[in-house]
Coordinates of C-alpha atoms in Angstrom, one line a residue:
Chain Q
X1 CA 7.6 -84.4 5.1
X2 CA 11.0 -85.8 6.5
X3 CA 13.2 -87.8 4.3
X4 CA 16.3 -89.2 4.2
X5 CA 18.7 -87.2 2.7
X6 CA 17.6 -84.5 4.7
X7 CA 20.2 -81.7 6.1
X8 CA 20.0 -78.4 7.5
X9 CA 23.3 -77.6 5.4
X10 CA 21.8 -79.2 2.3
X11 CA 18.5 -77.1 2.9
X12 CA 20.0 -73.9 3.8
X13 CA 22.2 -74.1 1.0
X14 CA 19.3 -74.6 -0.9
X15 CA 17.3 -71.7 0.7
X16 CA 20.2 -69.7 -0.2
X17 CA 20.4 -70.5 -3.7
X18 CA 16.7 -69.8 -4.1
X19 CA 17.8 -66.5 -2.7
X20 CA 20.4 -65.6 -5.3
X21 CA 18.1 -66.3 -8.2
X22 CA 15.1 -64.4 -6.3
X23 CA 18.2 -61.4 -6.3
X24 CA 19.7 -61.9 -10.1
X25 CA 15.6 -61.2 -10.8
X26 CA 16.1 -63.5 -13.9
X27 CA 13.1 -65.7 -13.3
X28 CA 9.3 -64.8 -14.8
X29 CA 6.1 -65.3 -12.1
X30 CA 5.4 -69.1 -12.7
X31 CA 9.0 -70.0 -11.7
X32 CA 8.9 -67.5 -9.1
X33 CA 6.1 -68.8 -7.1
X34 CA 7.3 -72.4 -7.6
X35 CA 10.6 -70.8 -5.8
X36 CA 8.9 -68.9 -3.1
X37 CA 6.7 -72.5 -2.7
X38 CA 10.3 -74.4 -2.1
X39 CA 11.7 -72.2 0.0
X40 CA 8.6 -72.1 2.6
X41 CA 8.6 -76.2 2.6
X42 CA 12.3 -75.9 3.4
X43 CA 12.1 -72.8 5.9
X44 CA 8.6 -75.2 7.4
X45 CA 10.8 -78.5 7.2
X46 CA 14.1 -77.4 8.9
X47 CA 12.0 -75.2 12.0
X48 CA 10.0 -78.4 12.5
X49 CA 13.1 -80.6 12.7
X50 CA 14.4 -78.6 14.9
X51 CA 11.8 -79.4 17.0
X52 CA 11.5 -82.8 16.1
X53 CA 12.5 -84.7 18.9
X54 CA 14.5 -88.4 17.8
X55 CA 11.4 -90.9 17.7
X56 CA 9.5 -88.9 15.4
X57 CA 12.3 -88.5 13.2
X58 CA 12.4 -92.7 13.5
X59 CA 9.1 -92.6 13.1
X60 CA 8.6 -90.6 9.7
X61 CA 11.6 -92.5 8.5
X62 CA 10.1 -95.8 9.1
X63 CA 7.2 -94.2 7.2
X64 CA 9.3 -93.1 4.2
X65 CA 10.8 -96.6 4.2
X66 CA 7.0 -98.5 4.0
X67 CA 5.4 -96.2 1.9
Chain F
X1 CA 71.0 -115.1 76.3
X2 CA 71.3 -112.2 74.1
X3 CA 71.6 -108.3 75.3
X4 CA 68.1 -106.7 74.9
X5 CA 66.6 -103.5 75.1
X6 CA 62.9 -102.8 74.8
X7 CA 60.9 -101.7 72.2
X8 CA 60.4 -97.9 73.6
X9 CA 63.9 -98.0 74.6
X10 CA 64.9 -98.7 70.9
X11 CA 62.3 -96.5 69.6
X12 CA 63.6 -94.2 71.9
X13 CA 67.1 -94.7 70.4
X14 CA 66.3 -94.2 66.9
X15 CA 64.1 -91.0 68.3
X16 CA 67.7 -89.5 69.3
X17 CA 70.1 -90.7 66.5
X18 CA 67.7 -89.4 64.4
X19 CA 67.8 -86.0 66.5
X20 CA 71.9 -86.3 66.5
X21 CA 71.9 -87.2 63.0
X22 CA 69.6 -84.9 60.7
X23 CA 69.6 -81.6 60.4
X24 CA 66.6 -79.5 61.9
X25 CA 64.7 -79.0 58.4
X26 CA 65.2 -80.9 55.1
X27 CA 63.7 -79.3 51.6
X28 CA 62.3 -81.9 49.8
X29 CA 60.5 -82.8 46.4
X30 CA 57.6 -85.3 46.8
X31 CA 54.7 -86.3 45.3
X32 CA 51.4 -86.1 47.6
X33 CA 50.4 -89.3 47.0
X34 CA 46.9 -88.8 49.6
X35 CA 45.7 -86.0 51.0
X36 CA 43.0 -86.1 54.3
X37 CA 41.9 -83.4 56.5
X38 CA 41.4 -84.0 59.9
X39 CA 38.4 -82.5 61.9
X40 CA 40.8 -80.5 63.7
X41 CA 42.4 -78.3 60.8
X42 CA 45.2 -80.9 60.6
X43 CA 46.0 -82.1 57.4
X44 CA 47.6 -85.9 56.9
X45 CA 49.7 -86.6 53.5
X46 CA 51.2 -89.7 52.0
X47 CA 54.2 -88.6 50.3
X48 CA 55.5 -90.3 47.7
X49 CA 58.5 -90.3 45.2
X50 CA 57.9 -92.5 41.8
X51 CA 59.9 -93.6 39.1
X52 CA 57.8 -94.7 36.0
X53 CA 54.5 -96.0 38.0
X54 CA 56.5 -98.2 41.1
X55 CA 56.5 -96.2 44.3
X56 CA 60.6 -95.7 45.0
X57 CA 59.9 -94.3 48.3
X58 CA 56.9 -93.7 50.7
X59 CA 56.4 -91.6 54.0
X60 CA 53.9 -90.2 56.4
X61 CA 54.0 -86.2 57.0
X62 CA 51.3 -84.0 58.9
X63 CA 50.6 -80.0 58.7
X64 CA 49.4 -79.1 61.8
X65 CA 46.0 -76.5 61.5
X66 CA 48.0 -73.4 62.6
X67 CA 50.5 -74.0 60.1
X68 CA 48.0 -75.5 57.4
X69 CA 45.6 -72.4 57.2
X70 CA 48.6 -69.9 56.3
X71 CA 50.3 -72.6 54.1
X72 CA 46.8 -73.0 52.5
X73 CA 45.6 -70.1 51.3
X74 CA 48.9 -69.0 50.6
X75 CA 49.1 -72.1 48.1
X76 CA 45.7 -71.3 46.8
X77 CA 46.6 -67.8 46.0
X78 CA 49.8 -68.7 44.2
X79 CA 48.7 -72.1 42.5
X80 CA 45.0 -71.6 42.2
X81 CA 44.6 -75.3 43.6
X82 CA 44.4 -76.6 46.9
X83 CA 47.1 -79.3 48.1
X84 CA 45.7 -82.4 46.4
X85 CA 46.8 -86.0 46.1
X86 CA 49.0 -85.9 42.6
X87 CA 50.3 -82.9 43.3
X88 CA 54.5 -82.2 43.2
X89 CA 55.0 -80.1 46.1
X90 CA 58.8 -78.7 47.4
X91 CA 58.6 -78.7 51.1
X92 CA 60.3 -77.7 53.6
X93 CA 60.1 -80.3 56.5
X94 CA 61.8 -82.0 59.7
X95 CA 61.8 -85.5 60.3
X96 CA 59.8 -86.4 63.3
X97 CA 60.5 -90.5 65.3
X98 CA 57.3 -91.1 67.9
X99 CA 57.5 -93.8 69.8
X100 CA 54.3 -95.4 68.8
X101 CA 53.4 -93.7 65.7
X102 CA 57.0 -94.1 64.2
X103 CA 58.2 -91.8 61.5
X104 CA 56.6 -88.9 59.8
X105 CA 57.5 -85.6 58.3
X106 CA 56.3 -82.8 60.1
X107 CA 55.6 -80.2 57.2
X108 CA 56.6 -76.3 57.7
X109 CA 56.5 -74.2 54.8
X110 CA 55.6 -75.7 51.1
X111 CA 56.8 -73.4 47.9
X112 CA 54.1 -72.9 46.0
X113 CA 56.3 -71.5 43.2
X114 CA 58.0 -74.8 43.0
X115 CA 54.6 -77.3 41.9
X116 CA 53.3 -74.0 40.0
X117 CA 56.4 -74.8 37.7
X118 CA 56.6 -78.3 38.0
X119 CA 53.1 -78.3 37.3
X120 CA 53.5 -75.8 34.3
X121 CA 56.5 -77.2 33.1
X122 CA 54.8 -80.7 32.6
X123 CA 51.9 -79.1 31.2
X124 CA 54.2 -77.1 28.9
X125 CA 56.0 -80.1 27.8
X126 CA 53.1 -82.3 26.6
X127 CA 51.6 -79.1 24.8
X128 CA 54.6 -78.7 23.0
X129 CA 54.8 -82.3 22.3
X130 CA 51.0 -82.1 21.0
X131 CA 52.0 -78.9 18.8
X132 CA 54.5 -80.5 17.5
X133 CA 52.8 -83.1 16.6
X134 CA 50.0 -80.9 14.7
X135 CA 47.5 -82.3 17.4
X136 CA 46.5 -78.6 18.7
X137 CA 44.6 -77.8 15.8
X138 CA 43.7 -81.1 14.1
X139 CA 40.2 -81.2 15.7
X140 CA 39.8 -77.6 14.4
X141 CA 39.8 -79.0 11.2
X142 CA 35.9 -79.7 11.8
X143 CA 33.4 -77.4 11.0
X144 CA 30.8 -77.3 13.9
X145 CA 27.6 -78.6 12.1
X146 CA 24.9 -76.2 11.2
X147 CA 22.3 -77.7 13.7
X148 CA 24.6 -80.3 16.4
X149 CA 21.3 -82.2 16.9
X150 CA 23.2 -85.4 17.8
X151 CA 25.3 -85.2 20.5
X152 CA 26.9 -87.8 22.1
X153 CA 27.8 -86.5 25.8
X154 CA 30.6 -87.9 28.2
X155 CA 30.2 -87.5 31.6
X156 CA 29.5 -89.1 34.2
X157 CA 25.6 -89.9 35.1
X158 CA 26.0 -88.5 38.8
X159 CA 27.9 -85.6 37.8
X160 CA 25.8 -82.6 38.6
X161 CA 27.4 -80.7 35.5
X162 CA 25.7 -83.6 33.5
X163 CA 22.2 -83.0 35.2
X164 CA 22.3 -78.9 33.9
X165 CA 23.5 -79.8 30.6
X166 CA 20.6 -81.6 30.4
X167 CA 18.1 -79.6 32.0
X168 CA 19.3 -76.5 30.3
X169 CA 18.9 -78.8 27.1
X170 CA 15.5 -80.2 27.7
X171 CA 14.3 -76.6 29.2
X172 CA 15.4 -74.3 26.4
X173 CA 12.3 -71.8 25.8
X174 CA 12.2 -72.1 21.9
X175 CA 11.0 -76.2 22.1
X176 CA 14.6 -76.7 20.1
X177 CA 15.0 -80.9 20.3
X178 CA 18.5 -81.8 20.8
X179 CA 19.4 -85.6 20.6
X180 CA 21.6 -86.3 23.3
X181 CA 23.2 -89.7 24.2
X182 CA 25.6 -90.7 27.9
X183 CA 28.6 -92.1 27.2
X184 CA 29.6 -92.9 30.4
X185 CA 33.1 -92.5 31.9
X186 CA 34.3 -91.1 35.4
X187 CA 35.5 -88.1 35.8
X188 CA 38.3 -87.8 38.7
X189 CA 41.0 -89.9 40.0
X190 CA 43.6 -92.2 38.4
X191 CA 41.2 -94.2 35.9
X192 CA 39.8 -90.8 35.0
X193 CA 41.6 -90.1 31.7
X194 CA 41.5 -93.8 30.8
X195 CA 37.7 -94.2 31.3
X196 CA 37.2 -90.7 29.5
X197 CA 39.2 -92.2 26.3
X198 CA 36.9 -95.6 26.4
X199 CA 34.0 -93.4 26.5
X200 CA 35.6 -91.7 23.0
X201 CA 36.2 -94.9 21.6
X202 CA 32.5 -96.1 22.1
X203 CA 31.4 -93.1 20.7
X204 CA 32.8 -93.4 17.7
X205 CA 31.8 -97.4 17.2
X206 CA 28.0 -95.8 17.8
X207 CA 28.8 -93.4 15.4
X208 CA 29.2 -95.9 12.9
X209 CA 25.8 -96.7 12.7
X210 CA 23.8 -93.7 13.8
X211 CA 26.3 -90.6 13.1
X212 CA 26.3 -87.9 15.9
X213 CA 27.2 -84.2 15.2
X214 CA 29.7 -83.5 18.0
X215 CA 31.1 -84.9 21.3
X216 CA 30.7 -83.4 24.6
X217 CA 32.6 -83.6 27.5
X218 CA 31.6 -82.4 30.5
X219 CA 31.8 -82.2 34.0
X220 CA 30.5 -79.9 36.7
X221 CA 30.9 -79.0 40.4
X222 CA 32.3 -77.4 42.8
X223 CA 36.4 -76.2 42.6
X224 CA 37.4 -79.2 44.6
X225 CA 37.6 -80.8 41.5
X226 CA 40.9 -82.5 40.2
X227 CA 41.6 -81.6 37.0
X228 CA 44.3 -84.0 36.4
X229 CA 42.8 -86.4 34.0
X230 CA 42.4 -83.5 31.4
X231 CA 45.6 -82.8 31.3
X232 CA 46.7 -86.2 29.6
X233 CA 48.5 -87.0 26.7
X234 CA 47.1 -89.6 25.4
X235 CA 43.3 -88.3 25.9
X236 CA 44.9 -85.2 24.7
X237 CA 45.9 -87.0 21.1
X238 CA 42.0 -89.1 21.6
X239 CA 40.6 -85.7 21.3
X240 CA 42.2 -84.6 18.8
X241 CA 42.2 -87.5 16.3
X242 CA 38.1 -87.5 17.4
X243 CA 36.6 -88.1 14.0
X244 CA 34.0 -85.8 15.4
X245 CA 34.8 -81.8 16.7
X246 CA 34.5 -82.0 20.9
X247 CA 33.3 -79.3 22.8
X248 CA 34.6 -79.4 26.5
X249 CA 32.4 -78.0 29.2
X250 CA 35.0 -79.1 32.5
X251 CA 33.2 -76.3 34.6
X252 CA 36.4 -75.0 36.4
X253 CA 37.6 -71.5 36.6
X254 CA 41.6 -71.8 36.0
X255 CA 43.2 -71.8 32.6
X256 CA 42.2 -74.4 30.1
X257 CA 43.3 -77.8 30.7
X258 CA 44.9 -79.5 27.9
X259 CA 41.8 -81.1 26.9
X260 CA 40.7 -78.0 26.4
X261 CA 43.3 -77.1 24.1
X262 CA 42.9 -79.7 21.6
X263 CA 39.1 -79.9 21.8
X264 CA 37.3 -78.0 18.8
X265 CA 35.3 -75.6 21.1
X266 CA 36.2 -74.8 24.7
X267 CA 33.3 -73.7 27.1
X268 CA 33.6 -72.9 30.7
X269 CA 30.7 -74.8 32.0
X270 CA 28.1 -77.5 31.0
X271 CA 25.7 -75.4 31.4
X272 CA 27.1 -73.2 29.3
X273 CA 28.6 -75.9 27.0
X274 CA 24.6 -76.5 26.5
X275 CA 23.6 -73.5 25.7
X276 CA 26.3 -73.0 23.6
X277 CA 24.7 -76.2 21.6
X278 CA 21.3 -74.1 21.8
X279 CA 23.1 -71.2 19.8
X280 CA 24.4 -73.4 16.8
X281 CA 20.1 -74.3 16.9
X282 CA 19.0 -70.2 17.5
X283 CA 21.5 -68.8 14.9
X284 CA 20.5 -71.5 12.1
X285 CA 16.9 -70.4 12.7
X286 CA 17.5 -66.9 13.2
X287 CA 19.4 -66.7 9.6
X288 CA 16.5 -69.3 7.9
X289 CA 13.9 -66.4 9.3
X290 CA 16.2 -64.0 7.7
X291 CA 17.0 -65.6 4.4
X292 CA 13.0 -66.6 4.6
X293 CA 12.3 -62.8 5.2
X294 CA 14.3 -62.0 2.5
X295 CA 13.0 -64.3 0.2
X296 CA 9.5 -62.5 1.1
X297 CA 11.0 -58.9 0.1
X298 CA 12.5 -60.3 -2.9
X299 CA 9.5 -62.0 -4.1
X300 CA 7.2 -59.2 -3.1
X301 CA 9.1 -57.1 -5.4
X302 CA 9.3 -58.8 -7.9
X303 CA 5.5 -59.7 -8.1
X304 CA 4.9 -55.4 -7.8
X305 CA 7.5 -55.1 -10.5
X306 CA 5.5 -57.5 -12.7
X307 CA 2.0 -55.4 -11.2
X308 CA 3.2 -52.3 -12.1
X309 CA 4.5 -54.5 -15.6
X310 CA 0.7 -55.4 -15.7
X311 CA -0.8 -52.0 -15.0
X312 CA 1.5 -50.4 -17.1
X313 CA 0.4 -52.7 -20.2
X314 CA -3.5 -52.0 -19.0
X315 CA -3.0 -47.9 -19.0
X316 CA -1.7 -48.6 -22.0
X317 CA -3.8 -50.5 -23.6
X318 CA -6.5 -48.5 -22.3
X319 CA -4.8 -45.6 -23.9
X320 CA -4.3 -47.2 -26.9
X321 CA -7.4 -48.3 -27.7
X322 CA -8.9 -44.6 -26.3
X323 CA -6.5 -43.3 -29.1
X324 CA -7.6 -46.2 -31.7
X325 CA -12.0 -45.4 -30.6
X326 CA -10.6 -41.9 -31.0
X327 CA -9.0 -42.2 -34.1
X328 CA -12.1 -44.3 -35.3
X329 CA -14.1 -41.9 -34.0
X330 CA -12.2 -39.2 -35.6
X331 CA -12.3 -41.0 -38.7
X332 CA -15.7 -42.1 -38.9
X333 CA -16.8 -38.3 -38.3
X334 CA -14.8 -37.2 -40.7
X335 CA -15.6 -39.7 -43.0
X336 CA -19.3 -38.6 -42.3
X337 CA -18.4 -34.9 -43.0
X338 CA -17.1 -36.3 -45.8
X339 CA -20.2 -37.6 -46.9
X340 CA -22.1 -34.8 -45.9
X341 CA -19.9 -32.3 -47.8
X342 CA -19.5 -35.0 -51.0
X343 CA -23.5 -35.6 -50.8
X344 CA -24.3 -31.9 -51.0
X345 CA -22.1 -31.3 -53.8
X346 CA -23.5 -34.1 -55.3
X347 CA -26.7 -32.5 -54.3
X348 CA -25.7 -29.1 -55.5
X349 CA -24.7 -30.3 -58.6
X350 CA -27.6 -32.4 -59.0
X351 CA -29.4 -29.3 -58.5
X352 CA -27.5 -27.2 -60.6
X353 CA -28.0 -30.1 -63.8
X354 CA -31.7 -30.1 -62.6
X355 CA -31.8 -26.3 -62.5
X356 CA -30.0 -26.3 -66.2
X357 CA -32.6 -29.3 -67.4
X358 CA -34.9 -27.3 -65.8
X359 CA -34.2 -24.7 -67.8
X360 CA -33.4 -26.4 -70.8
X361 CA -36.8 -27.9 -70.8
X362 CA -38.4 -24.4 -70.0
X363 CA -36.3 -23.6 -73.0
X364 CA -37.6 -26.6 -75.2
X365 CA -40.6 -26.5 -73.6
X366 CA -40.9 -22.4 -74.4
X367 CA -39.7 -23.2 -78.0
X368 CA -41.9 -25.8 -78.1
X369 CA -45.3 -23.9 -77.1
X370 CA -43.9 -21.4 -80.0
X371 CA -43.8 -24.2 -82.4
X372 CA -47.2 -25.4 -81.3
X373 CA -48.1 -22.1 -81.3
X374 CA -47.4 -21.2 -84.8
X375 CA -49.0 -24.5 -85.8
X376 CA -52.3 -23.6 -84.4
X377 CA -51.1 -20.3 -86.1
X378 CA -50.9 -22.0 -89.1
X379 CA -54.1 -24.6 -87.9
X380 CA -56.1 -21.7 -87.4
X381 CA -55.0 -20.0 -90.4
X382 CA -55.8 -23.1 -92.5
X383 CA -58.8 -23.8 -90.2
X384 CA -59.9 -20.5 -90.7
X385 CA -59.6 -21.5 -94.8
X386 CA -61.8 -24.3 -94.4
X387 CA -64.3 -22.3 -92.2
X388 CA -67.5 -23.4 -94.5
X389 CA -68.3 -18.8 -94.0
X390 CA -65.9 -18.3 -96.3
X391 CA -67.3 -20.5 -99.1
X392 CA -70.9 -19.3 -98.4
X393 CA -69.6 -15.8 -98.4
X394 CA -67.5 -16.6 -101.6
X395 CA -71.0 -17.8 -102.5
X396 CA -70.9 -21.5 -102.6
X397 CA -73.5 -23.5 -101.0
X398 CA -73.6 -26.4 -99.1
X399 CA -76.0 -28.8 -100.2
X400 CA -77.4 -32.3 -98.5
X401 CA -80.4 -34.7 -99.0
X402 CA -81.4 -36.4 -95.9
X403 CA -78.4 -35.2 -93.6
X404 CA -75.6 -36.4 -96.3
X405 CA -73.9 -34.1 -98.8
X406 CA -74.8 -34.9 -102.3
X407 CA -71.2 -35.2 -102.9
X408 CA -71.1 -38.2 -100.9
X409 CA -74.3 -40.2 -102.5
X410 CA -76.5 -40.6 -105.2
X411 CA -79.2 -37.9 -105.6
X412 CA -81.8 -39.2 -107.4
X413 CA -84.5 -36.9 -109.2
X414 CA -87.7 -36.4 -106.8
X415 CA -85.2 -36.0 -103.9
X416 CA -85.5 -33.2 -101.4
X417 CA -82.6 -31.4 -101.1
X418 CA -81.4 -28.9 -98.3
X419 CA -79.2 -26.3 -99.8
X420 CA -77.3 -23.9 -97.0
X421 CA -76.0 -20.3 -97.2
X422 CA -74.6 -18.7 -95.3
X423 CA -77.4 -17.1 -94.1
X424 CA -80.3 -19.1 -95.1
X425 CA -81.6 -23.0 -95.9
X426 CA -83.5 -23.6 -99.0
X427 CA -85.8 -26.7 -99.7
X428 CA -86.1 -28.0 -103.6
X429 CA -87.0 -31.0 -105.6
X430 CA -84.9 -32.3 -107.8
X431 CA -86.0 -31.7 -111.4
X432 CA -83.1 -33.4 -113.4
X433 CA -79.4 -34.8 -112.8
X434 CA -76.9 -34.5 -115.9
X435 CA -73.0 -35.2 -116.0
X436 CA -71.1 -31.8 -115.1
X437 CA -67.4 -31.9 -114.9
X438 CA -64.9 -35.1 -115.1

């Protein structure tokens, strides 16, 4: 879902840093797939903005904002 | 009554002073203040000479075709711009007088070389003011947003260059959604440059309230386009002082106009200013597929590392506990062998104590048939004592009156009595009793 404070720097940097921890290998399986889970909502978030074309993005803010 | 001359006659006059008075051909420096081109191959000017913005001095001049076409092309070649109102030209002319058209230059040669440098030299001068300055750079100072999704565009809604930025924008094959807004402003002549840094200021009061990514500027067409306005100073310091980067996309094949300069990004066309726009969107998709990718490989490993982790522990515990029903088992038989071995010992020993109690009972049993033996010996010995033979052969008798021994009753005189041998039984009566013995 859209918010706010969304930003394809904020989320890549993000995506990155999920990354890095994936490489340092530090993390045990529940943390892992809670990673993995992130990143794919980013990855899914940022491609659909991409396509999101201005009045939808109006749109699910006007929806953040009621609900 | 005053001495007069006609019109034509003074026309006439002027014609030949004019003739008398001026030399054949004149170089001069003017500014082309309007340019027209007759059906013909003619071409009409306004020349001008300025000082500040008032017009200091204004004449007429005319290339003829045969002249223009050579003194065209050969300005083209050298300047890379057609003659164009705005234009500082040094040419060489002679002063024509008709007598109904009045004055004019007649134009016969035009150095090229001569607006190339004025034109440079200008140019030069407000670049170097602008570096100076620090204004070159100072939009540079930007960093081109990751995804420019919110463009506000400048151009002019009838520009063609405008209608392929934004066909190429709403046309681009991956469905990539990019937010554009017109700011309009026009785009040639003298209120060019003025409308263009309007158009910058209104973008940036939008921008207060709904932020934009970048600035576009853009213009498209074909190469009779006067570039002019782009070269401007004070556009030149708008741009740069943009509190947004600006990509220009002025769609014209000569060097970079000084809008160009100070502008973040520079593309040639709109159309490629667009897709330019397109590749901020492509790269920042094509490196979230790669970190995504990478993310995969990374997590794939890391869930078979913890597999193998996990199969590892199972062969192992499998082993283990083989070992441990092993062991058990090993333990348990030989435990059992144990019991065997210690249960026939036990056995064996029991047997042996048996076999020796056995045997001592045999023994004590053999000593004790002996004993019983020699007491029957004895019995027998004694028995054969007592045998009653003995007495009747030792010639004592046995004597009883009705079945009981005398000894053991009363006889009384009269009785019968049975007296036995050894060999025979004799009947008497009883004649008399008397005391015998104790």
């Amino acid at each position: 879902m859209e918010n706010k404070d969304f930003s394809y720097d904020k989320a890549i940097g993000r995506i990155e840093e999920i990354l890095q921890v994936l490489e340092s290998g530090e993390k045990g399986m529940d943390e892992l797939s809670e990673l993995v889970k992130e990143a794919a909502e980013l990855v899914k978030q940022c491609k659909g903005k991409l396509r999101m074309t201005e009045e939808e993005i109006n749109k699910a803010l006007n929806l953040e904002e009621e609900s | 009554m005053h001495e007069a001359i006609s019109l034509l006659e003074l026309n006439q006059l002027i014609k030949e002073t004019l003739d008398i008075q001026l030399a054949p051909t004149y170089w001069v420096v003017a500014e082309i203040a309007e340019i027209n081109h007759a059906r013909q191959g003619h071409a009409y000017l306004e020349l001008v000479e300025k000082e500040g913005n008032q017009i200091a001095a204004k004449i007429r001049a005319t290339i003829w075709s045969y002249t223009y076409r050579s003194l065209a092309s050969r300005f083209k070649s050298v300047t890379g711009q057609d003659l164009k109102s705005g234009m500082k030209i040094l040419a060489q002319v002679s002063v024509t007088f008709h007598e109904v058209y009045g004055i004019s230059l007649n134009v016969k040669e035009i150095d090229p070389n001569y607006t190339l440098g004025e034109r440079a030299r200008i140019r030069q001068e407000i670049i170097d003011r602008l570096a100076r300055e620090g204004m070159l750079e100072f939009n540079k100072r930007f960093k081109l947003p990751a995804v420019p999704q919110k463009i506000a565009v400048i151009s002019s809604s009838t520009a063609a260059g405008y209608g392929d930025f934004v066909n190429q924008i709403k046309n681009n094959r991956f469905g990539y959604q990019v937010h554009h807004r017109l700011f309009q402003a026009t785009l040639q002549g003298v209120e060019a440059a003025e409308t263009i840094i309007q158009a910058l200021k209104s973008v940036h009061e939008a921008h207060q309230k709904h932020p934009f990514d970048a600035i576009v500027l853009i213009r498209g067409g074909g190469s009779q386009l006067d570039l002019d306005c782009f070269d401007d100073y004070r556009l030149a310091i708008e741009i740069a002082k943009s509190e947004l980067p600006v990509i220009t996309g002025i769609g014209h094949e000569r060097d970079e106009t000084i809008a160009d300069l100070v502008a973040h990004t520079k593309m040639k066309t709109p159309t490629a200013t667009a897709e330019f726009i397109l590749s901020g969107f492509r790269e920042f998709e094509d490196n979230l597929e790669l970190l995504w990718k990478q993310i995969e490989r990374n997590a794939a490993q890391i869930w078979g590392w913890e597999e193998r982790k996990l199969r590892d522990l199972e062969n192992k515990l499998g082993k283990l506990s083989g070992t441990l029903i092993h062991r058990s088992g090993e333990k348990l038989s030989f435990i059992l062998k144990q019991i065997k071995t210690l249960s026939q010992k036990q056995l064996t020993v029991n047997k042996i104590s048996l076999e020796n109690q056995l045997v001592s009972l045999q023994k004590a049993g053999r000593i004790r048939v002996k004993m019983e033996k020699e007491k029957l010996e004895r019995l027998q010995t004694d028995l054969g004592r007592l045998n009653p033979d003995r007495f009747f052969e030792m010639g004592y008798t046995r004597s009883e009156i009705s079945g009981v021994p005398v000894h053991k009753m009363r006889p009384k005189t009269g009785d019968i009595m049975s007296t036995y041998s050894g060999v025979m039984k004799i009947e008497s009566k009883i004649e008399k009793i008397e005391k015998y013995g104790k």
